[in-house]
XYZ file of C-alpha atoms in Angstrom:
579
model
C 15.167 -62.525 39.110
C 17.632 -64.344 41.324
C 14.864 -66.289 43.110
C 13.226 -67.443 39.877
C 16.632 -68.527 38.552
C 17.197 -70.545 41.720
C 13.800 -72.210 41.438
C 14.433 -73.046 37.797
C 17.560 -75.024 38.708
C 15.752 -77.260 41.249
C 14.730 -80.618 39.771
C 12.865 -83.628 41.119
C 14.687 -86.895 40.465
C 12.896 -90.249 40.539
C 15.169 -92.602 42.486
C 14.679 -96.384 42.600
C 16.699 -99.254 44.039
C 18.271 -99.179 47.510
C 16.070 -96.174 48.250
C 12.962 -95.180 46.301
C 11.301 -91.801 46.151
C 11.511 -88.263 44.792
C 14.646 -86.284 45.536
C 14.872 -82.517 45.011
C 18.303 -81.322 43.885
C 19.894 -78.229 42.326
C 21.205 -79.729 39.108
C 23.435 -76.718 38.406
C 25.223 -76.989 41.753
C 24.988 -80.645 42.742
C 27.679 -83.130 41.714
C 27.639 -86.941 41.530
C 29.419 -87.326 44.923
C 26.785 -85.066 46.531
C 23.954 -87.089 44.988
C 25.575 -90.368 46.024
C 26.042 -89.118 49.592
C 22.387 -88.025 49.874
C 21.008 -91.311 48.541
C 23.432 -93.307 50.735
C 22.254 -91.354 53.794
C 18.593 -92.091 52.993
C 19.468 -95.760 52.401
C 21.414 -96.008 55.685
C 24.460 -97.191 53.726
C 27.995 -95.994 53.091
C 28.773 -94.054 49.916
C 31.222 -96.756 48.816
C 28.331 -99.268 48.781
C 26.237 -97.298 46.270
C 26.385 -97.276 42.470
C 24.252 -94.705 40.618
C 23.034 -95.478 37.112
C 21.551 -92.924 34.720
C 20.616 -93.528 31.072
C 22.240 -96.955 31.200
C 25.632 -95.671 32.403
C 27.285 -95.723 35.814
C 27.756 -92.159 37.064
C 31.410 -91.476 37.814
C 32.787 -89.024 40.343
C 34.210 -86.603 37.784
C 37.348 -84.844 39.018
C 37.777 -82.615 35.977
C 36.058 -79.264 35.824
C 34.073 -80.135 32.736
C 30.902 -82.191 33.211
C 31.125 -81.810 36.980
C 27.525 -80.777 37.719
C 24.441 -82.977 37.313
C 22.999 -80.694 34.626
C 26.169 -81.043 32.568
C 25.708 -84.796 32.717
C 22.239 -84.427 31.208
C 20.298 -84.944 34.459
C 17.197 -82.758 34.614
C 13.718 -82.653 36.141
C 11.999 -86.072 36.244
C 15.216 -87.931 35.353
C 15.306 -91.507 36.653
C 18.238 -92.636 38.788
C 18.812 -96.266 39.749
C 20.718 -96.793 43.021
C 22.383 -100.237 43.195
C 24.011 -101.820 46.185
C 27.585 -103.139 45.833
C 29.934 -104.677 48.362
C 32.329 -102.319 50.147
C 35.314 -103.994 48.533
C 33.692 -103.789 45.118
C 32.927 -100.138 45.758
C 36.538 -99.454 46.721
C 37.746 -101.291 43.614
C 35.413 -99.261 41.414
C 36.639 -96.039 43.015
C 40.261 -97.072 42.481
C 39.534 -97.908 38.849
C 37.852 -94.548 38.285
C 40.765 -92.685 39.864
C 43.240 -94.699 37.781
C 41.215 -93.975 34.641
C 41.186 -90.267 35.423
C 44.943 -90.280 36.043
C 45.468 -92.136 32.772
C 43.380 -89.590 30.845
C 45.381 -86.749 32.398
C 48.659 -88.434 31.425
C 47.502 -88.962 27.833
C 46.382 -85.326 27.624
C 49.817 -84.239 28.877
C 51.517 -86.341 26.214
C 49.403 -84.832 23.440
C 50.011 -81.276 24.715
C 53.771 -81.829 25.128
C 54.134 -83.365 21.664
C 52.155 -80.535 20.060
C 54.288 -77.925 21.839
C 57.563 -79.607 20.871
C 56.464 -79.972 17.233
C 55.552 -76.303 16.950
C 58.732 -75.106 18.642
C 60.915 -77.291 16.439
C 59.232 -76.397 13.160
C 61.532 -75.662 10.251
C 63.552 -72.513 10.962
C 62.029 -71.881 14.382
C 64.203 -70.988 17.371
C 63.652 -73.627 20.081
C 63.549 -72.815 23.790
C 65.783 -75.818 24.488
C 69.434 -76.255 23.503
C 68.657 -79.006 20.971
C 66.823 -79.443 17.669
C 64.455 -82.233 16.633
C 65.124 -83.077 13.005
C 63.727 -85.603 10.511
C 66.092 -88.238 9.114
C 65.781 -91.206 6.749
C 67.022 -94.794 7.390
C 70.545 -93.802 6.429
C 70.567 -90.947 8.953
C 70.337 -88.152 6.363
C 68.108 -85.148 7.029
C 64.904 -84.981 4.986
C 62.868 -81.882 4.181
C 59.119 -81.391 3.855
C 56.750 -78.450 3.599
C 56.149 -76.705 6.912
C 52.638 -78.201 7.273
C 53.796 -81.737 6.481
C 56.842 -81.364 8.715
C 54.678 -80.343 11.667
C 52.289 -83.279 11.125
C 55.111 -85.800 10.629
C 57.022 -84.613 13.704
C 53.839 -84.848 15.789
C 53.103 -88.339 14.465
C 56.663 -89.563 15.048
C 56.797 -88.274 18.627
C 53.430 -89.846 19.443
C 54.589 -93.108 17.853
C 57.730 -92.997 19.995
C 55.623 -92.423 23.133
C 53.356 -95.301 22.132
C 56.317 -97.665 21.773
C 57.458 -96.675 25.260
C 54.088 -97.837 26.600
C 54.433 -101.085 24.625
C 57.793 -101.764 26.278
C 56.128 -101.186 29.647
C 53.359 -103.675 28.724
C 50.777 -100.829 28.944
C 49.012 -101.797 25.738
C 45.740 -99.903 26.294
C 47.634 -96.641 26.838
C 49.851 -97.459 23.872
C 46.790 -97.840 21.634
C 45.459 -94.449 22.711
C 48.737 -92.705 21.903
C 49.277 -94.619 18.642
C 45.777 -93.614 17.533
C 46.741 -89.970 18.142
C 49.842 -90.568 16.035
C 47.757 -92.053 13.227
C 45.528 -88.949 13.284
C 48.600 -86.700 13.043
C 50.003 -88.593 10.052
C 46.609 -88.367 8.316
C 47.089 -84.574 8.099
C 50.091 -85.006 5.764
C 49.956 -84.822 1.993
C 49.776 -88.546 1.002
C 52.355 -87.959 -1.742
C 54.850 -86.644 0.810
C 54.774 -89.782 2.950
C 54.106 -92.612 0.505
C 57.776 -93.688 0.675
C 57.977 -93.284 4.477
C 57.702 -96.556 6.415
C 56.790 -95.034 9.815
C 53.057 -95.230 9.112
C 53.061 -98.957 8.157
C 55.167 -99.684 11.258
C 52.675 -97.749 13.410
C 49.863 -99.894 11.957
C 51.773 -103.065 12.895
C 52.380 -101.733 16.414
C 48.656 -101.050 16.846
C 47.741 -104.610 15.796
C 50.430 -105.940 18.149
C 48.622 -104.127 20.969
C 45.333 -105.781 19.908
C 47.079 -109.146 20.015
C 48.714 -108.603 23.402
C 45.341 -107.514 24.828
C 43.847 -110.695 23.305
C 40.972 -108.606 21.986
C 39.290 -110.678 19.254
C 36.770 -107.877 18.650
C 39.506 -106.042 16.688
C 40.053 -108.871 14.173
C 38.325 -107.166 11.226
C 40.098 -103.836 11.863
C 43.398 -105.657 12.426
C 43.127 -107.330 9.014
C 42.645 -103.972 7.280
C 45.538 -102.383 9.196
C 47.893 -105.236 8.310
C 46.909 -105.042 4.634
C 47.713 -101.306 4.624
C 50.961 -101.983 6.485
C 52.146 -104.553 3.944
C 51.283 -102.275 1.027
C 53.030 -99.337 2.699
C 56.173 -101.338 3.465
C 56.382 -102.539 -0.129
C 56.160 -98.944 -1.374
C 58.815 -97.781 1.089
C 61.187 -100.776 0.977
C 60.643 -102.041 -2.562
C 59.554 -105.536 -3.569
C 61.132 -108.147 -1.274
C 62.795 -105.226 0.601
C 65.206 -104.697 -2.297
C 65.418 -100.896 -1.909
C 65.759 -101.090 1.871
C 68.568 -103.682 1.737
C 70.406 -101.584 -0.824
C 70.407 -98.709 1.671
C 71.543 -101.100 4.417
C 74.485 -102.508 2.445
C 72.744 -105.862 1.954
C 71.977 -106.438 5.643
C 68.653 -107.939 6.764
C 67.815 -105.244 9.328
C 64.095 -105.467 8.587
C 63.722 -109.218 9.311
C 62.245 -108.915 12.827
C 59.649 -106.374 11.648
C 58.439 -108.702 8.882
C 58.398 -111.605 11.345
C 55.947 -109.683 13.534
C 53.862 -108.706 10.499
C 53.567 -112.313 9.268
C 52.771 -113.613 12.767
C 49.918 -111.110 13.096
C 48.676 -111.917 9.592
C 48.663 -115.590 10.580
C 46.718 -114.852 13.782
C 44.090 -112.802 11.905
C 43.757 -115.530 9.258
C 43.338 -118.211 11.962
C 40.537 -116.341 13.753
C 38.893 -115.671 10.380
C 38.762 -119.417 9.673
C 41.413 -119.255 6.897
C 43.610 -122.041 8.258
C 45.709 -122.674 5.123
C 46.507 -118.981 4.798
C 47.312 -118.823 8.529
C 49.660 -121.810 8.273
C 51.513 -120.180 5.369
C 52.076 -116.906 7.244
C 53.092 -118.667 10.467
C 55.540 -120.976 8.673
C 57.229 -117.968 7.038
C 57.341 -116.160 10.411
C 58.851 -119.232 12.071
C 61.564 -119.417 9.410
C 62.497 -115.787 10.122
C 62.420 -116.509 13.864
C 65.039 -119.248 13.431
C 67.149 -116.875 11.284
C 67.150 -114.327 14.104
C 68.450 -116.716 16.782
C 72.005 -115.626 17.636
C 74.500 -118.508 18.126
C 76.445 -118.314 21.386
C 79.771 -118.776 19.589
C 79.151 -115.838 17.234
C 77.979 -113.649 20.124
C 81.077 -114.462 22.211
C 83.378 -113.758 19.287
C 81.865 -110.323 18.559
C 81.829 -109.415 22.263
C 85.506 -110.371 22.533
C 86.246 -107.521 20.108
C 85.098 -105.004 22.705
C 81.383 -104.671 21.930
C 78.581 -104.992 24.488
C 76.137 -107.896 24.499
C 73.120 -105.858 23.398
C 75.026 -104.208 20.526
C 76.537 -107.516 19.445
C 73.167 -109.313 19.400
C 71.556 -106.499 17.479
C 74.319 -106.433 14.893
C 74.255 -110.209 14.367
C 70.457 -110.273 14.003
C 70.563 -107.463 11.453
C 73.472 -109.091 9.571
C 71.959 -112.571 9.198
C 74.487 -113.917 11.760
C 77.446 -112.970 9.519
C 80.253 -112.045 11.953
C 82.283 -109.847 9.586
C 79.187 -107.958 8.445
C 78.097 -107.513 12.078
C 81.498 -106.100 13.087
C 81.477 -103.706 10.122
C 77.972 -102.631 11.134
C 79.087 -101.967 14.717
C 82.098 -99.933 13.605
C 79.956 -97.785 11.305
C 77.327 -97.321 14.042
C 80.008 -96.245 16.512
C 81.316 -93.685 14.022
C 77.768 -92.427 13.442
C 77.184 -92.000 17.177
C 80.452 -90.091 17.551
C 79.575 -87.877 14.590
C 76.103 -87.284 16.023
C 77.631 -86.303 19.361
C 79.850 -83.745 17.610
C 76.906 -82.481 15.542
C 74.800 -82.078 18.689
C 77.530 -80.023 20.391
C 77.914 -77.861 17.289
C 74.147 -77.402 17.024
C 73.864 -76.459 20.709
C 76.489 -73.757 20.185
C 74.627 -72.539 17.089
C 71.350 -72.331 18.994
C 73.024 -70.293 21.758
C 74.393 -67.973 19.090
C 70.994 -67.665 17.378
C 69.319 -66.839 20.682
C 71.662 -63.857 21.084
C 70.629 -62.562 17.644
C 66.897 -62.911 18.410
C 64.135 -64.011 16.053
C 62.643 -62.522 12.921
C 59.182 -60.888 12.899
C 57.789 -64.334 11.948
C 59.587 -65.939 14.914
C 62.283 -67.673 12.846
C 65.919 -67.931 13.863
C 68.664 -66.108 12.003
C 69.926 -68.379 9.199
C 73.584 -68.993 10.094
C 74.539 -70.134 6.592
C 73.285 -66.886 5.094
C 74.958 -65.007 7.927
C 78.302 -66.582 6.968
C 77.760 -65.500 3.355
C 77.076 -61.879 4.345
C 80.025 -61.789 6.758
C 82.319 -63.132 4.023
C 81.561 -59.993 2.010
C 83.131 -57.922 4.790
C 80.302 -56.889 7.143
C 80.593 -57.145 10.915
C 78.899 -60.323 12.167
C 76.464 -58.856 14.690
C 75.410 -56.119 12.278
C 74.870 -58.674 9.491
C 72.810 -60.866 11.845
C 70.568 -57.919 12.758
C 70.020 -57.114 9.061
C 69.010 -60.717 8.344
C 66.789 -60.864 11.425
C 64.959 -57.699 10.441
C 64.466 -58.884 6.836
C 63.309 -62.490 7.478
C 66.694 -63.898 6.341
C 66.350 -62.278 2.911
C 70.016 -61.817 1.911
C 69.420 -59.154 -0.728
C 67.260 -56.982 1.545
C 69.794 -57.391 4.333
C 72.596 -56.185 2.013
C 70.458 -53.213 0.956
C 70.091 -52.158 4.612
C 73.770 -52.704 5.358
C 74.853 -50.488 2.456
C 72.287 -47.782 3.209
C 73.806 -45.312 5.769
C 70.455 -44.446 7.357
C 69.300 -48.084 7.594
C 72.739 -49.137 8.844
C 72.540 -46.601 11.670
C 69.087 -47.923 12.587
C 70.480 -51.465 12.720
C 73.240 -50.344 15.087
C 70.692 -48.652 17.345
C 68.636 -51.875 17.459
C 71.732 -53.869 18.418
C 72.605 -51.453 21.192
C 69.027 -51.469 22.451
C 68.985 -55.279 22.527
C 72.290 -55.313 24.426
C 70.949 -52.923 27.029
C 67.748 -54.934 27.404
C 69.801 -58.085 27.756
C 71.934 -56.416 30.402
C 68.787 -55.154 32.155
C 67.318 -58.662 32.320
C 70.621 -60.084 33.516
C 70.825 -57.432 36.225
C 67.275 -58.018 37.402
C 67.815 -61.770 37.460
C 71.047 -61.377 39.455
C 69.398 -59.114 42.019
C 66.402 -61.413 42.479
C 68.649 -64.436 42.801
C 70.793 -62.806 45.480
C 67.762 -61.445 47.348
C 66.256 -64.949 47.342
C 69.424 -66.119 49.130
C 68.594 -63.814 52.068
C 70.686 -60.704 51.296
C 69.141 -57.289 51.884
C 67.985 -55.719 48.630
C 69.756 -52.377 49.151
C 73.083 -54.142 49.785
C 72.517 -56.379 46.749
C 71.953 -53.382 44.483
C 75.154 -51.774 45.779
C 77.140 -54.928 45.104
C 75.680 -55.284 41.608
C 76.471 -51.626 40.840
C 80.120 -52.394 41.577
C 80.032 -54.626 38.493
C 81.258 -58.137 37.778
C 79.680 -61.541 37.771
C 77.140 -63.106 40.106
C 79.958 -64.791 42.046
C 81.838 -61.503 42.461
C 78.722 -59.719 43.760
C 78.099 -62.549 46.210
C 81.732 -62.432 47.381
C 81.436 -58.703 48.054
C 78.216 -59.224 50.026
C 79.811 -61.949 52.140
C 83.092 -60.138 52.867
C 81.715 -56.669 53.695
C 79.591 -56.177 56.786
C 76.408 -54.137 56.809
C 78.184 -51.371 58.716
C 80.961 -51.143 56.150
C 78.428 -50.895 53.376
C 76.541 -48.133 55.164
C 79.717 -46.111 55.863
C 80.866 -46.499 52.292
C 77.514 -45.300 51.018
C 77.576 -42.217 53.317
C 81.159 -41.340 52.375
C 80.286 -41.685 48.703
C 77.261 -39.413 49.146
C 79.293 -36.741 50.987
C 82.080 -36.852 48.427
C 79.596 -36.041 45.664
C 77.899 -33.284 47.619
C 74.663 -35.204 47.781
C 71.847 -33.999 50.051
C 70.200 -37.213 51.140
C 67.188 -37.316 53.459
C 68.148 -39.456 56.469
C 64.650 -40.879 56.589
C 64.679 -42.027 52.951
C 64.208 -45.734 52.481
C 66.707 -47.976 50.740
C 66.214 -47.979 46.953
C 64.077 -50.876 45.679
C 64.061 -49.780 42.080
C 66.064 -51.144 39.187
C 69.811 -50.256 39.246
C 71.018 -47.270 37.261
C 72.566 -47.317 33.832
C 75.959 -47.543 35.566
C 75.019 -50.991 36.821
C 73.741 -51.967 33.403
C 77.038 -50.988 31.830
C 79.150 -52.723 34.499
C 77.297 -56.044 34.750
C 78.609 -58.865 32.591
C 75.506 -60.762 31.286
C 77.628 -63.468 29.676
C 78.861 -64.515 33.138
C 75.321 -65.704 33.922
C 73.663 -68.829 32.586
C 70.566 -66.883 31.519
C 68.883 -66.472 28.133
C 68.345 -62.746 28.088
C 67.159 -62.273 24.514
C 64.009 -60.198 24.449
C 63.338 -61.429 20.934
C 62.922 -65.118 21.823
C 60.140 -67.017 23.601
C 58.357 -65.051 26.307
C 58.635 -65.924 29.974
C 54.952 -66.936 29.935
C 55.608 -69.424 27.105
C 58.487 -70.958 29.020
C 56.496 -71.198 32.256
C 53.576 -72.934 30.500
C 55.789 -75.808 29.359
C 55.286 -79.273 30.797
C 59.026 -79.664 31.274
C 58.789 -83.146 32.789
C 56.714 -84.659 29.971
C 58.653 -82.854 27.244
C 61.872 -84.129 28.811
C 60.609 -87.726 28.769
C 59.663 -87.469 25.084
C 62.947 -85.782 24.129
C 64.970 -88.425 26.031
C 63.070 -91.191 24.255
C 63.788 -89.604 20.868
C 67.473 -89.169 21.722
C 67.726 -92.815 22.782
C 66.604 -94.086 19.383
C 68.350 -94.177 16.024
C 67.473 -94.807 12.376
C 67.095 -98.572 12.972
C 65.216 -98.551 16.279
C 61.913 -99.471 14.609
C 63.453 -102.699 13.269
C 65.203 -103.715 16.466
C 62.629 -106.066 17.995
C 63.218 -108.750 20.613
C 61.259 -111.650 19.133
C 60.902 -113.977 22.149
C 57.152 -113.271 22.549
C 56.687 -113.644 18.810
C 58.339 -117.084 18.961
C 55.968 -118.199 21.727
C 52.950 -116.961 19.764
C 54.071 -118.765 16.598
C 54.287 -122.064 18.497
C 50.916 -121.422 20.158
C 49.071 -120.862 16.887
C 50.832 -123.673 15.025
C 49.656 -125.948 17.852
C 46.119 -124.617 17.473
C 46.263 -125.318 13.738
C 47.562 -128.834 14.372
C 44.738 -129.391 16.845
C 42.199 -128.122 14.314
C 43.652 -130.472 11.678
C 43.426 -133.399 14.097
C 39.815 -132.601 14.951
C 38.964 -132.324 11.255
C 40.599 -135.645 10.334
C 38.854 -137.459 13.188
C 35.406 -136.441 11.933
C 33.604 -139.414 10.248
C 33.014 -138.990 6.537
C 29.430 -138.674 5.448
């Protein structure tokens, strides 16, 4: 059976081009590089000088595990392969492009995976691995609430949108489009009613069309027109007619001006390339008017900066306040207060998360609700006992009270608490031992030091100050004093320390999350910490007005460019002889 299987996988390929003939290959085992090398050898050429074409497509040297064999690429018996000759430099360039494309695909896959993981871990009521929460806020900075399904989709969409904007700032518009498209897909999973007053989706549409424009890809004109139409309709729903609702929330400031400038510029560009010159001129004229409104006078900037504000903050405030100095200063003061309040809230939330991690998670992996915990404690129950009752009963206050007032259930709760403490101490002990052993200390001496009790630093101090001989003598004296009969040939203990060590070790002295109820070690290890960190940092850097804070220098250049094109078109039209 093995020989017939082997014969079945051998195929004859018809090769033409730099070398012509039949080539026998094992399609299940051969890869594109192997095929290229064989044809190059028969052509007396280097592999970098050969391009292989199958079914109208250039065969790439796949580095991923999927689609790595010829059979997985659809190549079978009697398939035709065209071998083309390219210059060495061209071959090297092609190879570099393929490697760059593969790296780009890997990076985009990492972004999607990291965003999905963060969204799931920061779902409503979940206990995050990190010491921070990702929460949804409106333009005024107030928290907003959605159903769990909508929340997950919105958080995913927002994080992907944030990643896409990072690529836009780096001028990586193709990558930005890929990530923004993922974000659009995530938002499409939401209930339309839940997000009809949210302006993130219209802004994402504008950002996608901006990428089309910066790539100068005219092929997207029709799609761009549809996206911009949806964006304008969405902004009107979210902001009100003429931005009336938005400006009411912003105390009359014109924070949205730069966003609408970009929208009108892009509408003008689409109209121009669609042959609608009058419509284009109208949009561009309105965009130019907004551009002039957003130019910050040097005198106003100097005056605001003299009050102790940085240049970037001062420019932003003046642009969003229609160059009104008093309004800009008020804006900056309020923003400073908001940042300070957010800093305090973040510290408080970090402390709450640490506390929730000690209590563990409910059977459905939710954190203990601290507000309900406060209510139960106010009745007179001990805090840790109340937390265990809520944890066990999925934060149901009434069921928790029933358990607390039932003697049998109350005893069971106390046993669970004690068991969790001992498990926490066990994990802390094991972690301490492994950490000290990794520093080069002998395991038997480490266990003896840990059994003496205290923190990691105290155990290390004991190991450093007592010689091996002292430790051995102390161990022998201790054994004799207790009448122990120890075999002299017995090896040093490698097992976990006794309950004495568990009772003596202080787990709170270690910076270790020891809760056996939280995320598993495998879940933590599988995290893409680097990518998740980049996304979290980007989210932390933004605020409620980040989407409207646009530097409009490129927009100004584009407005002038297209107004000049319109003027040129008008001149050409007027110079045509009348029939």
